[in-house]
């Protein structure tokens, strides 16, 4: 057991030190100097606190009162929630990449358009976001049920998930330690860490949901480790199965939790822990969750129109991402997404020669050599862990409603948030290293805390190695385990630290150091004048109304493309005896289940012309609902539109096939 623990200490410490070095090397010399001074000042103040018995007694009396700490935790959570809401309402990013694609398609699916993904879209090349798109459409529908706009629903969805991370992180600390001061420390950390308020709040994508699901799964694992109630163990296990199946469908790289839980089960078995059976139970629940995800994914996605035959034809092999993980393109961070690699993989798939991708992997490994591979891994580590805001700015082209003062000084705010993030994370890493190597500190903690710490540590190591050695890399990929890693530092005791009385620190030195730290920190922020934004406030696309009521005063014609062989066309308009719907060759749609339907043989590539007209030509007041195309860089809907008052309107339809 000693060997296993020492091995964990060694590998985990190397990862933590690599994390700290990556952060410090990413913020430049001035940022490094500012952060170093902040760390020195924090350490000096801590030493002074430990040496000052009178001050320490007052703090101990204050923080020793559970009622005070409970109130402080509630205040921190309230401020946390208010900050999340403020950022969500005022700092919305205009996504111009995958996040926007997902929101657009979720909006189409919300309108019952099962033709929401076509061969031209990226969903068949990158199907990992299909389940999230379906889930997001359900969230939108839930918001509309309560008469909340799509845009506000998306914002509140993100806020709820992020606030849930705070709540369940603190519940995890309480479950494992039962010490209110540790919970208070965790609430302070979550309150002051800028990552909580920026990238995951600004961009509605898979990352925020993944962070939330990972956090809550780890909470239920902590429950399994600690609770004495068999009923609680049962319910916690069922929740783990359910939540992990969703987590795997949303972000497959979190499969790392399974080998990590296997390692924890082996550790528990070797040390003959009383929690061996429970650690094995956690492993089995995660495996069952994975199995459930594999079983339900295909039928769910097919139910919402996703064509698995097309996926087989167009989907890219796993070697594509390994190949991108080896790219040396200096224009992007090395090992990240590459448009050249993307086009190369697509063409290889079209030509039915995916062996070209494997050949590219071999050639890149040979060209890099041992030294080049080491440099590549180092560069990828900087990409994954070096930016404290984990991808902030990668998906943006202007804000919506953000204060102009922020836009004018955006680069300075960004530097401020970088410095705060680096300081908080490195200070926490120092704390982790101290409690990990302090003699008997780790051994004196409870078995459930030790196993949980192993689980978070091994999972973090595994995820980092996966994205820096094997797979492509982006800063946001480590976000799901960032908060568990930082929060885990509050699971181990940090109180019994002896400071030598011979070490004297004068008030004059503290004053000078404080003034110097604040001055250098302020100058570093104010001197950062490089503009970060290409544009200012812009209209956020998901805010517009998707449907609009239009008068049917004359015949309206729409050309509908057939993207796959179909036998039924359905027009998603309420059946109305005053409206006639027919094809250009006079095939009339019939009432079928409250929808207009037409059965026939419709071949892929065909275009069907559909005419809408009033039964009574004199009736000019009959209204119909059509999609309104917003002003966007891409078309939201399929088919040809009609043009009214300089706007494009599309027909609501879907196509089914039974073969």
XYZ file of C-alpha atoms in Angstrom:
659
model
C 0.000 0.000 0.000
C 2.887 2.357 0.776
C 4.190 1.782 -2.761
C 0.800 2.668 -4.321
C 0.505 5.816 -2.197
C 4.050 6.934 -3.027
C 3.405 6.331 -6.719
C 0.236 8.427 -6.496
C 2.088 11.171 -4.595
C 4.827 11.287 -7.219
C 2.620 11.351 -10.336
C 0.004 13.669 -8.828
C 2.693 16.088 -7.612
C 4.317 16.201 -11.057
C 0.919 17.025 -12.576
C 0.260 19.751 -9.973
C 3.684 21.310 -10.517
C 3.139 21.131 -14.289
C -0.203 22.867 -13.779
C 1.462 25.690 -11.806
C 4.309 26.100 -14.313
C 1.839 26.185 -17.230
C -0.138 28.949 -15.544
C 2.905 31.024 -14.669
C 4.433 30.675 -18.140
C 1.217 31.825 -19.822
C 0.908 35.255 -18.195
C 4.192 36.884 -19.245
C 6.991 38.337 -17.124
C 4.912 41.130 -15.580
C 2.119 38.706 -14.743
C 4.639 36.251 -13.289
C 6.111 39.005 -11.095
C 2.652 40.137 -9.934
C 1.466 36.619 -9.124
C 4.716 35.751 -7.342
C 4.458 38.873 -5.170
C 0.817 38.005 -4.344
C 1.851 34.476 -3.340
C 4.745 35.766 -1.180
C 2.455 38.292 0.503
C -0.156 35.591 1.199
C 2.498 33.290 2.713
C 3.998 36.120 4.821
C 0.566 37.109 6.153
C -0.168 33.469 6.984
C 3.137 33.162 8.895
C 2.386 36.409 10.758
C -1.079 35.097 11.611
C 0.378 31.847 13.001
C 2.927 33.768 15.109
C 0.448 36.298 16.505
C -1.343 34.502 19.321
C -3.638 37.440 20.103
C -4.796 37.899 16.504
C -5.052 34.123 16.021
C -7.263 33.791 19.078
C -9.662 36.466 17.798
C -9.881 34.831 14.373
C -10.318 31.411 15.966
C -13.105 32.733 18.187
C -14.835 34.321 15.220
C -14.461 31.404 12.819
C -15.013 28.884 15.569
C -18.641 29.978 15.799
C -20.687 27.718 13.547
C -23.522 30.233 13.335
C -21.195 32.917 11.959
C -19.713 30.527 9.390
C -23.144 29.363 8.270
C -24.221 32.970 7.690
C -20.939 33.700 5.860
C -21.425 30.635 3.598
C -24.971 31.735 2.735
C -23.733 35.275 1.969
C -20.970 33.885 -0.268
C -23.489 31.716 -2.140
C -25.880 34.648 -2.601
C -23.077 36.838 -3.988
C -22.000 33.931 -6.173
C -25.529 33.624 -7.589
C -25.878 37.386 -8.144
C -22.552 37.523 -10.011
C -23.569 34.571 -12.159
C -26.855 36.282 -13.023
C -25.161 39.612 -13.773
C -22.608 38.052 -16.116
C -25.265 35.878 -17.772
C -27.554 38.842 -18.449
C -24.890 41.332 -19.551
C -21.892 39.447 -20.972
C -23.494 37.148 -23.517
C -21.054 36.156 -26.255
C -22.224 35.972 -29.852
C -21.106 32.425 -30.561
C -19.902 31.973 -34.130
C -18.841 28.364 -34.025
C -20.110 25.028 -32.691
C -22.115 26.577 -29.800
C -24.165 28.672 -32.242
C -24.683 25.660 -34.501
C -26.047 23.704 -31.558
C -28.393 26.513 -30.472
C -29.709 27.006 -34.002
C -30.378 23.301 -34.479
C -31.945 22.972 -31.031
C -34.287 25.812 -31.991
C -35.286 24.011 -35.191
C -35.870 20.804 -33.274
C -37.985 22.784 -30.822
C -40.234 23.685 -33.762
C -40.745 19.931 -34.490
C -38.561 20.089 -37.580
C -36.956 16.630 -37.626
C -34.986 17.747 -40.667
C -32.837 19.795 -38.288
C -29.568 18.216 -39.444
C -28.677 17.887 -43.077
C -25.724 16.372 -44.856
C -24.239 19.844 -45.210
C -24.120 20.378 -41.439
C -21.290 19.257 -39.204
C -23.418 16.948 -37.023
C -22.648 13.874 -39.109
C -18.945 14.634 -39.126
C -18.929 15.516 -35.412
C -21.928 13.708 -33.864
C -20.756 14.190 -30.265
C -23.067 17.202 -29.834
C -26.249 15.535 -31.132
C -27.514 14.410 -27.721
C -26.731 17.818 -26.185
C -28.655 19.509 -29.010
C -31.710 17.328 -28.307
C -31.420 18.024 -24.572
C -31.075 21.778 -25.158
C -34.249 21.782 -27.270
C -36.081 20.203 -24.314
C -34.727 22.889 -22.008
C -35.964 25.547 -24.461
C -39.397 23.891 -24.550
C -39.527 23.848 -20.738
C -38.783 27.583 -20.662
C -41.436 28.372 -23.280
C -43.983 26.422 -21.204
C -43.493 29.084 -18.525
C -43.561 31.859 -21.181
C -39.791 32.486 -20.874
C -37.999 33.453 -24.088
C -35.489 31.074 -25.657
C -32.596 33.422 -24.957
C -33.493 33.914 -21.283
C -34.041 30.172 -20.900
C -30.526 29.468 -22.208
C -29.024 32.051 -19.859
C -30.895 30.753 -16.795
C -30.011 27.174 -17.723
C -26.307 28.047 -17.559
C -26.705 29.950 -14.287
C -28.563 27.054 -12.636
C -25.847 24.604 -13.685
C -23.011 26.827 -12.459
C -24.736 27.593 -9.174
C -25.379 23.863 -8.830
C -21.612 23.322 -9.106
C -21.101 25.666 -6.138
C -23.822 24.051 -4.035
C -22.847 20.426 -4.693
C -19.130 21.183 -4.282
C -19.822 22.518 -0.788
C -22.140 19.609 -0.017
C -19.334 17.236 -1.011
C -16.920 18.932 1.409
C -19.508 18.693 4.188
C -20.325 15.062 3.395
C -16.680 14.011 3.653
C -15.394 16.255 6.473
C -18.414 17.399 8.525
C -16.370 20.570 9.237
C -18.150 23.847 8.607
C -14.911 25.875 8.340
C -13.806 23.707 5.409
C -17.120 24.387 3.699
C -16.595 28.103 4.314
C -13.129 27.934 2.708
C -14.620 26.210 -0.335
C -17.327 28.885 -0.639
C -14.673 31.632 -0.652
C -12.697 29.841 -3.369
C -15.758 29.417 -5.594
C -16.711 33.050 -5.064
C -13.411 34.608 -6.118
C -12.398 32.286 -8.993
C -13.138 34.161 -12.280
C -13.457 30.954 -14.326
C -16.849 30.426 -12.672
C -18.186 33.643 -14.202
C -16.701 33.732 -17.672
C -16.134 31.043 -20.273
C -18.692 28.486 -18.966
C -21.207 31.253 -18.283
C -20.754 33.077 -21.568
C -20.880 30.107 -23.940
C -23.866 27.754 -23.986
C -22.219 24.494 -24.916
C -21.460 21.031 -23.550
C -18.832 22.232 -21.066
C -21.107 23.788 -18.443
C -23.403 20.759 -18.353
C -20.375 18.444 -18.151
C -18.974 20.424 -15.208
C -22.285 20.208 -13.373
C -22.812 16.494 -14.009
C -19.246 15.637 -12.945
C -19.635 17.635 -9.738
C -22.948 16.071 -8.765
C -21.739 12.539 -9.621
C -18.738 13.042 -7.335
C -21.123 14.238 -4.606
C -23.151 11.022 -4.851
C -19.922 8.994 -4.835
C -19.005 10.790 -1.596
C -22.457 9.811 -0.271
C -21.833 6.162 -1.145
C -18.473 6.299 0.674
C -19.833 7.933 3.836
C -23.514 7.200 4.477
C -24.536 4.411 6.852
C -28.036 4.150 5.398
C -28.491 1.354 2.863
C -31.417 3.302 1.385
C -29.175 6.331 0.737
C -26.529 4.083 -0.808
C -29.176 2.621 -3.133
C -30.575 5.994 -4.214
C -27.090 7.494 -4.631
C -26.057 4.530 -6.810
C -29.152 4.920 -9.002
C -28.442 8.643 -9.422
C -24.831 7.886 -10.393
C -26.029 5.458 -13.092
C -28.528 7.975 -14.501
C -26.257 11.018 -14.369
C -23.180 9.224 -15.663
C -25.100 7.903 -18.668
C -26.066 11.506 -19.536
C -22.517 12.706 -18.848
C -21.016 10.125 -21.205
C -23.508 11.048 -23.952
C -22.563 14.722 -23.584
C -18.770 14.392 -23.100
C -17.212 10.991 -23.729
C -13.747 11.907 -22.372
C -15.194 11.620 -18.838
C -14.982 7.860 -19.325
C -11.756 8.502 -17.405
C -13.825 8.185 -14.205
C -14.159 4.432 -14.795
C -10.421 3.539 -14.838
C -9.930 6.007 -11.969
C -12.617 4.267 -9.887
C -11.050 0.900 -10.779
C -7.710 2.173 -9.437
C -9.450 3.355 -6.244
C -11.116 -0.050 -5.831
C -7.707 -1.748 -6.166
C -6.207 0.624 -3.568
C -9.103 -0.100 -1.186
C -8.649 -3.836 -1.740
C -4.866 -3.746 -1.163
C -5.173 -1.763 2.068
C -8.101 -3.997 3.146
C -10.308 -0.988 3.626
C -13.777 -1.315 5.107
C -14.947 0.615 2.033
C -13.737 -1.984 -0.473
C -17.252 -3.166 -1.294
C -18.494 0.408 -1.648
C -15.616 1.345 -3.943
C -16.492 -1.682 -6.076
C -20.130 -0.524 -6.022
C -19.067 2.898 -7.351
C -17.128 1.180 -10.135
C -20.144 -0.961 -11.055
C -22.550 2.020 -11.080
C -20.270 3.900 -13.486
C -20.024 0.833 -15.730
C -23.832 0.439 -15.666
C -24.150 4.145 -16.526
C -21.819 3.660 -19.481
C -23.837 0.630 -20.599
C -27.110 2.550 -20.322
C -25.666 5.376 -22.432
C -24.549 2.963 -25.155
C -27.977 1.276 -25.203
C -30.173 4.398 -25.315
C -28.081 6.710 -27.506
C -29.000 5.312 -30.922
C -32.801 4.957 -30.404
C -33.075 8.411 -28.800
C -31.140 10.145 -31.564
C -32.947 8.218 -34.302
C -36.279 9.216 -32.753
C -35.294 12.828 -33.354
C -34.325 12.253 -36.963
C -30.602 11.529 -36.724
C -29.692 9.096 -39.496
C -27.139 6.497 -38.399
C -26.618 5.247 -41.956
C -25.474 8.731 -42.910
C -23.314 8.837 -39.793
C -21.560 5.628 -40.902
C -20.961 7.125 -44.336
C -19.731 10.512 -43.122
C -18.518 10.050 -39.523
C -14.778 10.471 -38.989
C -12.677 7.696 -37.404
C -11.151 8.114 -33.937
C -7.714 8.320 -35.551
C -8.702 11.769 -36.841
C -8.525 13.268 -33.327
C -5.274 11.473 -32.554
C -3.845 12.931 -35.768
C -4.963 16.441 -34.786
C -3.367 15.862 -31.389
C -0.033 15.530 -33.211
C -0.346 18.555 -35.497
C 2.417 21.158 -35.329
C 0.523 24.027 -36.922
C 1.986 27.204 -35.350
C -1.112 29.244 -36.252
C -3.188 27.376 -33.648
C -1.889 26.027 -30.400
C -0.133 22.774 -31.224
C -2.279 19.673 -30.986
C -5.567 21.563 -31.247
C -8.259 21.677 -33.929
C -6.819 22.141 -37.410
C -8.902 23.018 -40.484
C -6.274 21.338 -42.668
C -6.574 18.098 -40.689
C -10.351 18.411 -40.730
C -10.527 18.718 -44.521
C -7.945 15.961 -44.925
C -9.979 13.564 -42.753
C -13.240 14.357 -44.544
C -11.708 13.798 -47.959
C -10.099 10.549 -46.773
C -13.542 9.379 -45.655
C -15.129 10.360 -48.971
C -12.379 8.537 -50.881
C -12.807 5.523 -48.575
C -9.104 5.683 -47.676
C -9.080 6.377 -43.919
C -5.719 4.578 -43.839
C -4.322 7.939 -45.020
C -5.061 9.282 -41.513
C -3.186 6.376 -39.899
C -0.273 6.989 -42.261
C -0.298 10.662 -41.250
C -0.065 9.668 -37.567
C 2.949 7.443 -38.283
C 4.645 10.171 -40.346
C 4.094 12.813 -37.669
C 5.479 10.597 -34.895
C 8.559 9.817 -36.995
C 9.049 13.484 -37.918
C 8.682 14.667 -34.311
C 10.966 12.049 -32.780
C 11.425 11.654 -29.018
C 12.478 15.287 -28.488
C 9.675 16.612 -30.689
C 7.054 14.477 -28.947
C 8.226 15.752 -25.545
C 7.997 19.358 -26.806
C 4.569 18.610 -28.269
C 3.325 17.241 -24.945
C 4.726 20.291 -23.147
C 2.995 22.668 -25.565
C -0.284 20.776 -25.228
C 0.020 20.947 -21.431
C 0.343 24.722 -21.676
C -2.755 24.807 -23.882
C -4.800 22.599 -21.561
C -3.755 24.152 -18.241
C -2.020 27.424 -19.091
C -4.999 29.720 -19.575
C -6.721 30.262 -16.220
C -9.940 31.155 -18.009
C -9.831 27.883 -19.946
C -10.828 28.998 -23.393
C -12.323 32.421 -22.716
C -12.293 34.285 -26.025
C -12.144 31.239 -28.302
C -15.836 31.418 -29.201
C -16.648 35.082 -29.512
C -17.084 37.892 -31.983
C -18.561 40.657 -29.890
C -20.800 40.795 -26.844
C -24.444 41.642 -26.288
C -25.396 44.320 -23.744
C -21.940 44.337 -22.136
C -21.044 47.741 -20.579
C -19.073 49.879 -23.018
C -16.528 50.547 -20.290
C -15.725 46.835 -20.285
C -15.280 46.780 -24.080
C -12.916 49.767 -23.966
C -10.795 48.077 -21.276
C -11.455 44.444 -22.150
C -7.784 43.460 -22.376
C -7.120 44.920 -18.924
C -10.051 43.053 -17.405
C -8.821 39.898 -19.066
C -5.359 40.340 -17.527
C -6.946 41.032 -14.123
C -8.947 37.814 -14.321
C -5.885 35.891 -15.503
C -3.857 37.095 -12.520
C -6.625 36.323 -10.010
C -7.157 32.859 -11.499
C -3.442 32.078 -11.525
C -3.042 33.271 -7.920
C -6.024 31.288 -6.585
C -5.169 28.085 -8.474
C -1.441 28.142 -7.618
C -2.168 28.945 -3.964
C -4.518 25.946 -3.894
C -1.878 23.773 -5.575
C 0.646 24.776 -2.892
C -1.924 23.828 -0.259
C -2.512 20.456 -1.951
C 1.204 19.706 -2.134
C 1.706 20.657 1.511
C -1.060 18.458 2.919
C -0.128 15.629 0.553
C 3.478 15.459 1.760
C 3.118 16.534 5.396
C 3.924 13.544 7.549
C 0.858 11.675 8.862
C -1.567 14.354 7.577
C -2.974 12.195 4.812
C -2.945 9.023 6.909
C -4.951 10.658 9.718
C -7.874 11.507 7.461
C -10.869 9.197 7.197
C -10.853 6.344 4.693
C -13.724 7.828 2.693
C -11.842 11.128 2.342
C -8.673 9.328 1.255
C -10.491 7.274 -1.400
C -12.330 10.344 -2.704
C -9.033 12.249 -2.888
C -7.493 9.350 -4.832
C -10.469 9.335 -7.215
C -10.241 13.062 -8.008
C -6.448 12.966 -8.244
C -6.260 9.915 -10.513
C -9.101 11.232 -12.712
C -7.294 14.571 -13.095
C -4.015 12.877 -13.969
C -5.772 10.602 -16.475
C -7.639 13.440 -18.202
C -4.492 15.540 -18.485
C -2.443 12.659 -19.896
C -5.232 11.740 -22.328
C -5.427 15.214 -23.865
C -1.712 16.000 -23.786
C -0.362 12.637 -24.977
C -3.039 11.018 -27.156
C -5.939 13.274 -28.148
C -6.502 16.772 -29.459
C -6.492 19.502 -26.822
C -8.451 22.644 -25.899
C -8.312 24.632 -22.651
C -11.963 23.862 -21.835
C -11.390 20.099 -21.765
C -10.073 20.193 -18.181
C -12.933 22.317 -16.817
C -15.016 19.334 -15.529
C -12.277 18.320 -13.072
C -10.994 21.809 -12.233
C -13.450 22.451 -9.399
C -13.266 18.939 -7.868
C -9.465 19.237 -7.899
C -9.452 22.644 -6.182
C -12.207 21.723 -3.722
C -10.380 18.494 -2.751
C -7.731 20.638 -1.027
C -10.343 21.400 1.645
C -10.848 17.719 2.429
C -7.468 17.404 4.173
C -6.550 19.155 7.451
C -4.440 22.295 7.235
C -4.511 23.474 10.838
C -1.559 21.819 12.574
C 1.215 23.794 10.869
C 4.022 24.808 13.181
C 5.836 28.069 12.393
C 9.138 28.692 14.104
C 8.995 31.496 16.679
C 12.545 32.445 15.698
C 11.268 33.580 12.303
C 10.444 37.240 12.835
C 8.531 39.283 10.286
C 8.257 42.999 10.974
C 5.223 45.169 10.316
C 7.429 47.470 8.230
C 8.371 44.590 5.909
C 4.729 43.582 5.545
C 3.744 47.181 4.744
C 6.476 47.583 2.120
C 5.680 44.180 0.578
C 1.954 45.009 0.462
C 2.511 48.375 -1.252
C 4.949 46.797 -3.727
C 2.545 43.936 -4.527
C -0.446 46.220 -5.074
C 1.631 48.626 -7.195
C 3.113 45.947 -9.460
C -0.247 44.178 -9.722
C -2.018 47.424 -10.693
C 0.659 48.463 -13.191
C 0.555 45.011 -14.811
C -3.200 45.300 -15.327
C -3.136 48.940 -16.512
C -0.254 48.430 -18.952
C -2.066 45.695 -20.834
C -3.381 47.708 -23.797
C -3.496 45.083 -26.548
C -7.075 45.064 -27.919
C -8.770 41.698 -27.436
C -12.059 42.248 -29.268
C -12.763 42.611 -32.962
C -16.108 44.277 -32.294
C -18.346 45.585 -29.550
C -21.972 44.896 -28.771
C -23.873 42.825 -31.342
C -27.332 41.290 -31.552
C -27.316 37.844 -30.020
C -28.964 35.498 -32.562
C -30.930 33.309 -30.158
C -32.794 36.337 -28.817
C -34.982 36.793 -31.904
C -38.472 35.340 -32.296
C -38.230 32.275 -34.529
C -41.867 32.125 -35.646
C -44.195 34.853 -36.824
C -47.867 35.015 -37.764
C -48.409 36.058 -41.411
C -51.615 36.867 -43.368
C -52.380 34.316 -46.108
C -53.844 36.744 -48.619
C -52.607 34.934 -51.745
C -50.868 31.724 -52.759
C -47.494 31.164 -51.112
C -45.066 28.724 -52.763
C -42.171 26.919 -51.082
C -39.561 24.587 -52.559
C -38.692 21.864 -50.046
C -35.510 19.810 -50.547
C -35.675 16.065 -49.927
C -32.462 15.279 -48.051
C -33.176 11.569 -47.636
C -35.597 9.077 -49.176
C -38.971 9.710 -47.524
C -42.536 8.491 -47.778
C -44.332 11.247 -45.838
C -44.223 15.024 -45.745
C -45.865 16.767 -42.793
C -46.605 20.478 -42.644
C -46.506 21.718 -39.057
C -49.506 24.045 -39.234
C -52.791 23.593 -37.342
C -55.391 22.054 -39.658
C -57.677 24.819 -40.851
C -60.617 24.404 -43.226
C -59.961 27.878 -44.619
C -56.472 26.909 -45.893
C -55.635 24.634 -48.814
C -52.207 22.973 -48.968
C -51.157 21.073 -52.088
C -48.124 20.292 -54.248
C -47.494 21.956 -57.598
C -49.029 18.893 -59.326
C -52.254 19.289 -57.266
C -51.671 16.510 -54.680
C -53.602 17.786 -51.683
C -52.451 17.278 -48.085
C -54.865 15.514 -45.723
C -55.622 15.911 -42.026
C -53.649 13.253 -40.176
C -53.468 13.540 -36.402
C -54.013 17.282 -36.448
C -51.319 17.902 -39.077
C -51.258 18.253 -42.820
C -49.702 15.086 -44.286
C -48.952 13.778 -47.766
C -47.892 10.172 -48.460
C -45.884 9.229 -51.515
C -42.408 8.429 -52.779
C -39.939 11.270 -52.322
C -36.382 10.580 -53.428
C -33.216 12.136 -52.068
C -32.212 15.173 -54.138
C -35.779 15.872 -55.294
C -37.412 19.251 -54.647
C -41.117 19.375 -53.832
C -43.058 22.577 -54.517
C -45.786 23.191 -51.925
C -48.486 25.854 -52.365
C -50.492 27.422 -49.544
C -53.608 29.323 -50.527
C -56.869 30.547 -48.935
C -59.963 28.502 -49.818
C -61.926 31.729 -50.107
C -59.971 34.152 -52.307
C -61.820 37.074 -50.730
C -60.647 36.138 -47.229
C -57.521 38.202 -46.584
C -57.483 37.909 -42.785
C -56.536 34.244 -42.370
C -53.210 33.938 -40.521
C -50.525 31.225 -40.665
C -47.319 30.734 -38.666
C -44.009 30.678 -40.546
C -40.349 30.599 -39.555
C -38.780 34.035 -39.708
C -35.170 34.011 -40.889
C -33.043 36.337 -38.732
C -30.059 38.297 -39.990
C -27.311 35.750 -39.470
C -24.145 34.691 -41.218
C -25.820 31.374 -42.132
C -29.277 30.124 -43.061
C -31.290 28.791 -40.161
C -33.906 26.826 -42.078
C -34.195 24.502 -45.065
C -36.010 25.039 -48.332
C -36.728 28.189 -50.311
C -38.272 31.176 -48.541
C -40.864 33.739 -49.504
C -39.858 37.385 -49.278
C -42.178 39.805 -47.463
C -41.146 43.307 -46.361
C -37.431 42.538 -46.806
C -37.653 39.441 -44.582
C -37.415 35.748 -45.439
C -40.069 33.333 -44.182
C -39.842 29.535 -44.302
C -42.470 26.824 -44.073
C -42.551 24.537 -41.036
C -42.272 20.942 -42.238
C -40.750 17.555 -41.502
C -40.095 14.383 -43.474
C -40.516 10.804 -42.268
C -39.440 7.522 -43.767
C -40.348 3.967 -42.804
C -37.518 2.177 -44.537
